[in-house]
Amino acid sequence: MTTTPSKSRSSSWLPSWAPNDPAFWEAGGKARAWRTLAVTTFALTLAFATWFMVSAIVVRLNGIGFNLSKSQLFWLTAMPGLAAGLLRLVHMFLIPMYGSRHTLTLATLSLLIPAVGWGVAVQNPQTPFWVLMLLAFAAGLGGGNFSSFMPSTNLFFPKHMQGTALGIQAGIGNFGVSLTQFLTPWVVGVNLFWFVPGGYQAWTWANKTQDIWLQNASWVYIPWLLLAALLTWLLIRSVPVKANFGQQFAIFRDKHTWVMTSIYMMTFGAFSGLAAAFPLLIKELYGGFENPPLPLKFAFYGPLIGSAVRVLFGMVADRTGGAVLTTISALGMGLGAVAVTFFVTPTSLDSFPFFVAAMLAIFLFSGIGNASTFRQMPIIFNPPQSAGVIGWTAAIAAFGPFIVSMLISANLAASGNVKAFFFGLAVFCALNLALNWYFYGRRGAEKPS
């Protein structure tokens, strides 16, 4: 991959780009890079909100007349993760081939498919399950976009600022997860789209019934997606990079690609997976008691904390290095996972605050790791490889919602609780703690980062 300009390329492509040249950076590169980051971060936040809106919708489906089993509900929360992982494998090749302007604009417009579709589907309780599954898969378009946004940002900033830039974009983008879980209970209570055919649904929860407009949970993003696509087309240009498939596939011959894939699966895989499953997990574990907690009232705190920490620690990682923070992340996540196991077989609501606190601890430390790993990758790999590795690791970690939802569903079916899942997460954290220490964190490590 090079930044050599191509004379045959259109005005969508910058004539040259040299962010590591101080004179170029100060003369105008810095302003363009930060403007690009602002626009693409706005679009990425909407992408994450669209990706995770299914997790906020499914907890209300049976309450408005659908008749879905526990397994079917977890399948719906899992499908966006499956789609995101598969689509990220495609997205990781698009920026060098088609450029940031075309790729990111079209990727943003594609999110109108699930945004419109879910709003229509939830208004009819007779909507077939296979249609809901297709729409859940389509929501994964939002997760797939990440592997175009992040490699694009990686190209716009000098190496010493990539931890900060990627931390800001990924962290604020991750706010889309908490945004959709926080916003949904508010927007569904108001007839926002009174001018569109369709009506309210009678939602029953804890023996109480109220009128809601569940279609708002997805339709609310439509105008913002259109605005984001317009801004992306008008304000973004593409860095003149060239890369063939051979160059991009070279990353798979490097063992560090696989080590970082495992580590990022621990951090972002767990973050995204638990963010998707958290509302339904609250409903399944604590929804049977009198006056049960509303899942979305608490679930949004997890991704909110993880996202905020990712923004902050992206800047910290540029100063301290990533390996030490990844160590802290793995330790904290592992201990948090063990702590959760004490509160997943409740006999009353008294243990609910402790369950939430232990879950939030996992989100907090995953946020630290999400920031530190994105600092490590540009250091471990050279510039042509680092963008590809970021795209690849992000693609695999995007399977988190699918893997976590399926494992939790299987655990509930087999034993009625999720202790085995959280013990397994703790073991996985211990494994990655060892990998990070050996290759990147110890004195004399092969790739100190």
PDB file of C-alpha atoms in Angstrom, residues 83-315:
ATOM      1  CA  ALA A  83     -23.669 -10.107   9.636  1.00  0.00           C
ATOM      2  CA  ALA A  84     -21.220  -7.508  10.972  1.00  0.00           C
ATOM      3  CA  GLY A  85     -18.386 -10.022  11.155  1.00  0.00           C
ATOM      4  CA  LEU A  86     -18.980 -11.297   7.636  1.00  0.00           C
ATOM      5  CA  LEU A  87     -19.414  -7.810   6.179  1.00  0.00           C
ATOM      6  CA  ARG A  88     -16.302  -6.491   7.904  1.00  0.00           C
ATOM      7  CA  LEU A  89     -14.298  -9.127   6.048  1.00  0.00           C
ATOM      8  CA  VAL A  90     -15.484  -7.406   2.870  1.00  0.00           C
ATOM      9  CA  HIS A  91     -15.107  -3.851   4.139  1.00  0.00           C
ATOM     10  CA  MET A  92     -11.447  -4.315   5.060  1.00  0.00           C
ATOM     11  CA  PHE A  93     -10.598  -4.373   1.323  1.00  0.00           C
ATOM     12  CA  LEU A  94     -12.808  -1.508   0.125  1.00  0.00           C
ATOM     13  CA  ILE A  95     -10.942   1.662   1.152  1.00  0.00           C
ATOM     14  CA  PRO A  96      -7.807   1.007  -0.979  1.00  0.00           C
ATOM     15  CA  MET A  97      -9.977  -0.050  -3.921  1.00  0.00           C
ATOM     16  CA  TYR A  98     -12.774   2.542  -3.918  1.00  0.00           C
ATOM     17  CA  GLY A  99     -11.616   5.245  -1.519  1.00  0.00           C
ATOM     18  CA  SER A 100     -13.160   6.797   1.571  1.00  0.00           C
ATOM     19  CA  ARG A 101     -15.669   9.081  -0.153  1.00  0.00           C
ATOM     20  CA  HIS A 102     -17.541   6.448  -2.175  1.00  0.00           C
ATOM     21  CA  THR A 103     -17.214   3.616   0.328  1.00  0.00           C
ATOM     22  CA  LEU A 104     -18.345   5.534   3.413  1.00  0.00           C
ATOM     23  CA  THR A 105     -21.203   7.350   1.657  1.00  0.00           C
ATOM     24  CA  LEU A 106     -22.701   4.167   0.217  1.00  0.00           C
ATOM     25  CA  ALA A 107     -22.123   2.276   3.467  1.00  0.00           C
ATOM     26  CA  THR A 108     -24.091   4.934   5.356  1.00  0.00           C
ATOM     27  CA  LEU A 109     -26.953   4.911   2.857  1.00  0.00           C
ATOM     28  CA  SER A 110     -27.194   1.109   3.146  1.00  0.00           C
ATOM     29  CA  LEU A 111     -28.316   1.501   6.758  1.00  0.00           C
ATOM     30  CA  LEU A 112     -31.659   2.808   5.534  1.00  0.00           C
ATOM     31  CA  ILE A 113     -32.576  -0.810   4.733  1.00  0.00           C
ATOM     32  CA  PRO A 114     -32.812  -2.007   8.361  1.00  0.00           C
ATOM     33  CA  ALA A 115     -33.937   1.405   9.627  1.00  0.00           C
ATOM     34  CA  VAL A 116     -36.986   1.416   7.354  1.00  0.00           C
ATOM     35  CA  GLY A 117     -37.583  -2.347   7.489  1.00  0.00           C
ATOM     36  CA  TRP A 118     -37.736  -2.759  11.261  1.00  0.00           C
ATOM     37  CA  GLY A 119     -40.164   0.151  11.557  1.00  0.00           C
ATOM     38  CA  VAL A 120     -42.554  -1.608   9.197  1.00  0.00           C
ATOM     39  CA  ALA A 121     -42.112  -5.119  10.630  1.00  0.00           C
ATOM     40  CA  VAL A 122     -42.799  -4.338  14.303  1.00  0.00           C
ATOM     41  CA  GLN A 123     -46.231  -2.933  13.480  1.00  0.00           C
ATOM     42  CA  ASN A 124     -47.517  -6.389  12.529  1.00  0.00           C
ATOM     43  CA  PRO A 125     -47.196  -9.188  15.146  1.00  0.00           C
ATOM     44  CA  GLN A 126     -47.833 -11.671  12.341  1.00  0.00           C
ATOM     45  CA  THR A 127     -44.524 -10.762  10.684  1.00  0.00           C
ATOM     46  CA  PRO A 128     -42.811 -14.118  10.047  1.00  0.00           C
ATOM     47  CA  PHE A 129     -39.750 -14.957  12.120  1.00  0.00           C
ATOM     48  CA  TRP A 130     -37.640 -15.401   8.972  1.00  0.00           C
ATOM     49  CA  VAL A 131     -38.400 -11.803   7.989  1.00  0.00           C
ATOM     50  CA  LEU A 132     -37.277 -10.604  11.406  1.00  0.00           C
ATOM     51  CA  MET A 133     -34.102 -12.671  11.002  1.00  0.00           C
ATOM     52  CA  LEU A 134     -33.358 -11.054   7.639  1.00  0.00           C
ATOM     53  CA  LEU A 135     -33.899  -7.605   9.129  1.00  0.00           C
ATOM     54  CA  ALA A 136     -31.677  -8.486  12.086  1.00  0.00           C
ATOM     55  CA  PHE A 137     -29.003  -9.565   9.627  1.00  0.00           C
ATOM     56  CA  ALA A 138     -29.454  -6.283   7.724  1.00  0.00           C
ATOM     57  CA  ALA A 139     -28.881  -4.341  10.954  1.00  0.00           C
ATOM     58  CA  GLY A 140     -25.390  -5.847  10.883  1.00  0.00           C
ATOM     59  CA  LEU A 141     -24.617  -3.544   7.949  1.00  0.00           C
ATOM     60  CA  GLY A 142     -23.939  -0.933  10.618  1.00  0.00           C
ATOM     61  CA  GLY A 143     -21.360  -3.117  12.306  1.00  0.00           C
ATOM     62  CA  GLY A 144     -19.719  -4.007   9.003  1.00  0.00           C
ATOM     63  CA  ASN A 145     -19.072  -0.340   8.236  1.00  0.00           C
ATOM     64  CA  PHE A 146     -16.541  -0.147  11.069  1.00  0.00           C
ATOM     65  CA  SER A 147     -13.892  -1.945   9.006  1.00  0.00           C
ATOM     66  CA  SER A 148     -14.030   0.779   6.401  1.00  0.00           C
ATOM     67  CA  PHE A 149     -14.200   3.714   8.802  1.00  0.00           C
ATOM     68  CA  MET A 150     -11.229   2.748  10.966  1.00  0.00           C
ATOM     69  CA  PRO A 151      -8.704   1.903   8.195  1.00  0.00           C
ATOM     70  CA  SER A 152      -9.732   5.156   6.506  1.00  0.00           C
ATOM     71  CA  THR A 153      -8.999   7.170   9.657  1.00  0.00           C
ATOM     72  CA  ASN A 154      -5.728   5.289  10.085  1.00  0.00           C
ATOM     73  CA  LEU A 155      -4.586   6.734   6.736  1.00  0.00           C
ATOM     74  CA  PHE A 156      -5.438  10.350   7.550  1.00  0.00           C
ATOM     75  CA  PHE A 157      -3.340  10.782  10.710  1.00  0.00           C
ATOM     76  CA  PRO A 158       0.399  10.648  11.453  1.00  0.00           C
ATOM     77  CA  LYS A 159       1.597   7.572  13.265  1.00  0.00           C
ATOM     78  CA  HIS A 160       2.135   9.292  16.627  1.00  0.00           C
ATOM     79  CA  MET A 161      -1.513  10.453  16.674  1.00  0.00           C
ATOM     80  CA  GLN A 162      -3.217   7.287  15.484  1.00  0.00           C
ATOM     81  CA  GLY A 163      -3.943   6.020  18.987  1.00  0.00           C
ATOM     82  CA  THR A 164      -5.732   9.257  19.807  1.00  0.00           C
ATOM     83  CA  ALA A 165      -7.589   9.516  16.491  1.00  0.00           C
ATOM     84  CA  LEU A 166      -8.685   5.888  16.432  1.00  0.00           C
ATOM     85  CA  GLY A 167      -9.615   6.023  20.110  1.00  0.00           C
ATOM     86  CA  ILE A 168     -11.788   9.098  19.554  1.00  0.00           C
ATOM     87  CA  GLN A 169     -13.535   7.649  16.518  1.00  0.00           C
ATOM     88  CA  ALA A 170     -14.054   4.164  17.886  1.00  0.00           C
ATOM     89  CA  GLY A 171     -14.968   5.429  21.351  1.00  0.00           C
ATOM     90  CA  ILE A 172     -17.508   8.006  20.203  1.00  0.00           C
ATOM     91  CA  GLY A 173     -18.736   5.560  17.569  1.00  0.00           C
ATOM     92  CA  ASN A 174     -19.303   3.020  20.334  1.00  0.00           C
ATOM     93  CA  PHE A 175     -21.613   5.562  21.990  1.00  0.00           C
ATOM     94  CA  GLY A 176     -24.077   4.535  19.308  1.00  0.00           C
ATOM     95  CA  VAL A 177     -24.649   1.326  21.287  1.00  0.00           C
ATOM     96  CA  SER A 178     -25.699   3.151  24.448  1.00  0.00           C
ATOM     97  CA  LEU A 179     -27.479   5.794  22.357  1.00  0.00           C
ATOM     98  CA  THR A 180     -29.894   3.266  20.874  1.00  0.00           C
ATOM     99  CA  GLN A 181     -30.533   1.606  24.245  1.00  0.00           C
ATOM    100  CA  PHE A 182     -30.990   4.952  26.021  1.00  0.00           C
ATOM    101  CA  LEU A 183     -33.022   6.628  23.270  1.00  0.00           C
ATOM    102  CA  THR A 184     -35.435   3.793  22.486  1.00  0.00           C
ATOM    103  CA  PRO A 185     -37.573   3.957  25.676  1.00  0.00           C
ATOM    104  CA  TRP A 186     -38.063   7.693  25.095  1.00  0.00           C
ATOM    105  CA  VAL A 187     -38.822   7.791  21.378  1.00  0.00           C
ATOM    106  CA  VAL A 188     -41.258   4.859  21.411  1.00  0.00           C
ATOM    107  CA  GLY A 189     -43.473   6.720  23.847  1.00  0.00           C
ATOM    108  CA  VAL A 190     -44.221   9.565  21.419  1.00  0.00           C
ATOM    109  CA  ASN A 191     -46.015   9.569  18.058  1.00  0.00           C
ATOM    110  CA  LEU A 192     -43.047  11.118  16.245  1.00  0.00           C
ATOM    111  CA  PHE A 193     -44.079  10.043  12.755  1.00  0.00           C
ATOM    112  CA  TRP A 194     -47.763  10.951  12.936  1.00  0.00           C
ATOM    113  CA  PHE A 195     -47.709  11.765   9.221  1.00  0.00           C
ATOM    114  CA  VAL A 196     -46.741   8.186   8.244  1.00  0.00           C
ATOM    115  CA  PRO A 197     -49.448   5.485   7.983  1.00  0.00           C
ATOM    116  CA  GLY A 198     -49.386   3.139  10.958  1.00  0.00           C
ATOM    117  CA  GLY A 199     -50.451   3.246  14.558  1.00  0.00           C
ATOM    118  CA  TYR A 200     -49.456   2.531  18.119  1.00  0.00           C
ATOM    119  CA  GLN A 201     -49.043  -0.848  19.819  1.00  0.00           C
ATOM    120  CA  ALA A 202     -50.363  -1.813  23.237  1.00  0.00           C
ATOM    121  CA  TRP A 203     -47.293  -2.904  25.223  1.00  0.00           C
ATOM    122  CA  THR A 204     -47.737  -5.035  28.339  1.00  0.00           C
ATOM    123  CA  TRP A 205     -44.978  -5.194  30.953  1.00  0.00           C
ATOM    124  CA  ALA A 206     -45.215  -6.183  34.639  1.00  0.00           C
ATOM    125  CA  ASN A 207     -49.018  -6.409  34.359  1.00  0.00           C
ATOM    126  CA  LYS A 208     -49.256  -2.844  33.070  1.00  0.00           C
ATOM    127  CA  THR A 209     -50.242  -1.746  29.565  1.00  0.00           C
ATOM    128  CA  GLN A 210     -49.298   1.420  27.731  1.00  0.00           C
ATOM    129  CA  ASP A 211     -49.388   2.682  24.148  1.00  0.00           C
ATOM    130  CA  ILE A 212     -46.038   2.784  22.330  1.00  0.00           C
ATOM    131  CA  TRP A 213     -44.817   3.388  18.787  1.00  0.00           C
ATOM    132  CA  LEU A 214     -42.062   0.777  18.526  1.00  0.00           C
ATOM    133  CA  GLN A 215     -41.429   1.707  14.877  1.00  0.00           C
ATOM    134  CA  ASN A 216     -39.792   4.891  16.177  1.00  0.00           C
ATOM    135  CA  ALA A 217     -36.906   2.784  17.528  1.00  0.00           C
ATOM    136  CA  SER A 218     -35.568   2.441  13.975  1.00  0.00           C
ATOM    137  CA  TRP A 219     -37.267   5.254  12.055  1.00  0.00           C
ATOM    138  CA  VAL A 220     -35.702   7.890  14.310  1.00  0.00           C
ATOM    139  CA  TYR A 221     -32.346   7.305  12.574  1.00  0.00           C
ATOM    140  CA  ILE A 222     -33.573   7.813   9.001  1.00  0.00           C
ATOM    141  CA  PRO A 223     -33.151  11.616   8.749  1.00  0.00           C
ATOM    142  CA  TRP A 224     -29.796  11.491  10.509  1.00  0.00           C
ATOM    143  CA  LEU A 225     -28.503   8.764   8.185  1.00  0.00           C
ATOM    144  CA  LEU A 226     -29.464  10.888   5.183  1.00  0.00           C
ATOM    145  CA  LEU A 227     -27.636  13.871   6.685  1.00  0.00           C
ATOM    146  CA  ALA A 228     -24.537  11.786   7.456  1.00  0.00           C
ATOM    147  CA  ALA A 229     -24.429  10.410   3.909  1.00  0.00           C
ATOM    148  CA  LEU A 230     -24.731  13.925   2.470  1.00  0.00           C
ATOM    149  CA  LEU A 231     -21.945  15.300   4.682  1.00  0.00           C
ATOM    150  CA  THR A 232     -19.706  12.357   3.849  1.00  0.00           C
ATOM    151  CA  TRP A 233     -20.142  12.874   0.108  1.00  0.00           C
ATOM    152  CA  LEU A 234     -19.624  16.641   0.310  1.00  0.00           C
ATOM    153  CA  LEU A 235     -16.735  16.855   2.782  1.00  0.00           C
ATOM    154  CA  ILE A 236     -14.717  13.646   2.481  1.00  0.00           C
ATOM    155  CA  ARG A 237     -12.030  12.920  -0.073  1.00  0.00           C
ATOM    156  CA  SER A 238     -10.017   9.734  -0.511  1.00  0.00           C
ATOM    157  CA  VAL A 239      -6.352   9.237   0.346  1.00  0.00           C
ATOM    158  CA  PRO A 240      -4.448   8.097  -2.783  1.00  0.00           C
ATOM    159  CA  VAL A 241      -3.483   4.603  -1.647  1.00  0.00           C
ATOM    160  CA  LYS A 242      -2.802   1.579  -3.766  1.00  0.00           C
ATOM    161  CA  ALA A 243      -2.967  -1.983  -2.576  1.00  0.00           C
ATOM    162  CA  ASN A 244      -3.524  -5.291  -4.262  1.00  0.00           C
ATOM    163  CA  PHE A 245      -5.000  -8.359  -2.664  1.00  0.00           C
ATOM    164  CA  GLY A 246      -1.577  -9.975  -2.341  1.00  0.00           C
ATOM    165  CA  GLN A 247      -0.283  -7.106  -0.238  1.00  0.00           C
ATOM    166  CA  GLN A 248      -3.346  -7.122   1.971  1.00  0.00           C
ATOM    167  CA  PHE A 249      -3.320 -10.889   2.482  1.00  0.00           C
ATOM    168  CA  ALA A 250       0.318 -10.717   3.615  1.00  0.00           C
ATOM    169  CA  ILE A 251      -0.908  -9.868   7.115  1.00  0.00           C
ATOM    170  CA  PHE A 252      -2.089 -13.450   7.570  1.00  0.00           C
ATOM    171  CA  ARG A 253       1.478 -14.758   7.390  1.00  0.00           C
ATOM    172  CA  ASP A 254       2.401 -12.727  10.465  1.00  0.00           C
ATOM    173  CA  LYS A 255       1.751 -14.464  13.796  1.00  0.00           C
ATOM    174  CA  HIS A 256       1.113 -11.122  15.454  1.00  0.00           C
ATOM    175  CA  THR A 257      -2.014 -10.735  13.341  1.00  0.00           C
ATOM    176  CA  TRP A 258      -3.454 -13.784  15.057  1.00  0.00           C
ATOM    177  CA  VAL A 259      -2.274 -12.764  18.526  1.00  0.00           C
ATOM    178  CA  MET A 260      -3.875  -9.329  18.195  1.00  0.00           C
ATOM    179  CA  THR A 261      -7.025 -10.919  16.774  1.00  0.00           C
ATOM    180  CA  SER A 262      -7.389 -12.984  19.942  1.00  0.00           C
ATOM    181  CA  ILE A 263      -6.705 -10.003  22.188  1.00  0.00           C
ATOM    182  CA  TYR A 264      -9.165  -7.760  20.363  1.00  0.00           C
ATOM    183  CA  MET A 265     -11.734 -10.543  20.449  1.00  0.00           C
ATOM    184  CA  MET A 266     -11.371 -10.426  24.227  1.00  0.00           C
ATOM    185  CA  THR A 267     -11.860  -6.651  24.409  1.00  0.00           C
ATOM    186  CA  PHE A 268     -14.224  -5.589  21.636  1.00  0.00           C
ATOM    187  CA  GLY A 269     -15.718  -9.043  21.104  1.00  0.00           C
ATOM    188  CA  ALA A 270     -16.815  -9.122  24.738  1.00  0.00           C
ATOM    189  CA  PHE A 271     -17.856  -5.455  24.691  1.00  0.00           C
ATOM    190  CA  SER A 272     -20.071  -5.787  21.617  1.00  0.00           C
ATOM    191  CA  GLY A 273     -21.388  -9.213  22.564  1.00  0.00           C
ATOM    192  CA  LEU A 274     -22.379  -8.274  26.087  1.00  0.00           C
ATOM    193  CA  ALA A 275     -23.804  -4.947  24.893  1.00  0.00           C
ATOM    194  CA  ALA A 276     -26.148  -6.830  22.567  1.00  0.00           C
ATOM    195  CA  ALA A 277     -27.120  -9.459  25.135  1.00  0.00           C
ATOM    196  CA  PHE A 278     -27.258  -7.300  28.295  1.00  0.00           C
ATOM    197  CA  PRO A 279     -30.901  -6.096  27.960  1.00  0.00           C
ATOM    198  CA  LEU A 280     -32.224  -9.580  27.243  1.00  0.00           C
ATOM    199  CA  LEU A 281     -30.017 -11.057  29.963  1.00  0.00           C
ATOM    200  CA  ILE A 282     -31.525  -8.661  32.528  1.00  0.00           C
ATOM    201  CA  LYS A 283     -34.990  -9.636  31.350  1.00  0.00           C
ATOM    202  CA  GLU A 284     -34.290 -13.386  31.561  1.00  0.00           C
ATOM    203  CA  LEU A 285     -32.461 -13.363  34.917  1.00  0.00           C
ATOM    204  CA  TYR A 286     -34.461 -10.720  36.806  1.00  0.00           C
ATOM    205  CA  GLY A 287     -37.685 -10.315  34.839  1.00  0.00           C
ATOM    206  CA  GLY A 288     -39.586 -12.941  36.809  1.00  0.00           C
ATOM    207  CA  PHE A 289     -39.692 -11.027  40.080  1.00  0.00           C
ATOM    208  CA  GLU A 290     -42.414  -8.625  41.164  1.00  0.00           C
ATOM    209  CA  ASN A 291     -41.785  -5.099  39.839  1.00  0.00           C
ATOM    210  CA  PRO A 292     -38.859  -6.236  37.673  1.00  0.00           C
ATOM    211  CA  PRO A 293     -36.266  -3.725  36.427  1.00  0.00           C
ATOM    212  CA  LEU A 294     -36.740  -2.312  32.931  1.00  0.00           C
ATOM    213  CA  PRO A 295     -33.814  -3.789  30.961  1.00  0.00           C
ATOM    214  CA  LEU A 296     -33.004  -0.701  28.885  1.00  0.00           C
ATOM    215  CA  LYS A 297     -33.030   1.533  31.956  1.00  0.00           C
ATOM    216  CA  PHE A 298     -29.811  -0.149  33.078  1.00  0.00           C
ATOM    217  CA  ALA A 299     -28.337  -1.858  30.016  1.00  0.00           C
ATOM    218  CA  PHE A 300     -27.264   1.339  28.262  1.00  0.00           C
ATOM    219  CA  TYR A 301     -24.809   2.170  31.078  1.00  0.00           C
ATOM    220  CA  GLY A 302     -22.519  -0.680  29.998  1.00  0.00           C
ATOM    221  CA  PRO A 303     -21.707   0.492  26.470  1.00  0.00           C
ATOM    222  CA  LEU A 304     -21.797   4.118  27.669  1.00  0.00           C
ATOM    223  CA  ILE A 305     -19.017   3.475  30.179  1.00  0.00           C
ATOM    224  CA  GLY A 306     -17.020   1.327  27.768  1.00  0.00           C
ATOM    225  CA  SER A 307     -17.266   3.958  25.041  1.00  0.00           C
ATOM    226  CA  ALA A 308     -16.269   6.869  27.272  1.00  0.00           C
ATOM    227  CA  VAL A 309     -13.287   4.956  28.614  1.00  0.00           C
ATOM    228  CA  ARG A 310     -12.203   4.084  25.079  1.00  0.00           C
ATOM    229  CA  VAL A 311     -12.067   7.770  24.121  1.00  0.00           C
ATOM    230  CA  LEU A 312     -10.106   8.720  27.239  1.00  0.00           C
ATOM    231  CA  PHE A 313      -7.641   5.844  27.148  1.00  0.00           C
ATOM    232  CA  GLY A 314      -6.891   6.285  23.443  1.00  0.00           C
ATOM    233  CA  MET A 315      -5.062   9.448  24.500  1.00  0.00           C
TER     234      MET A 315
END
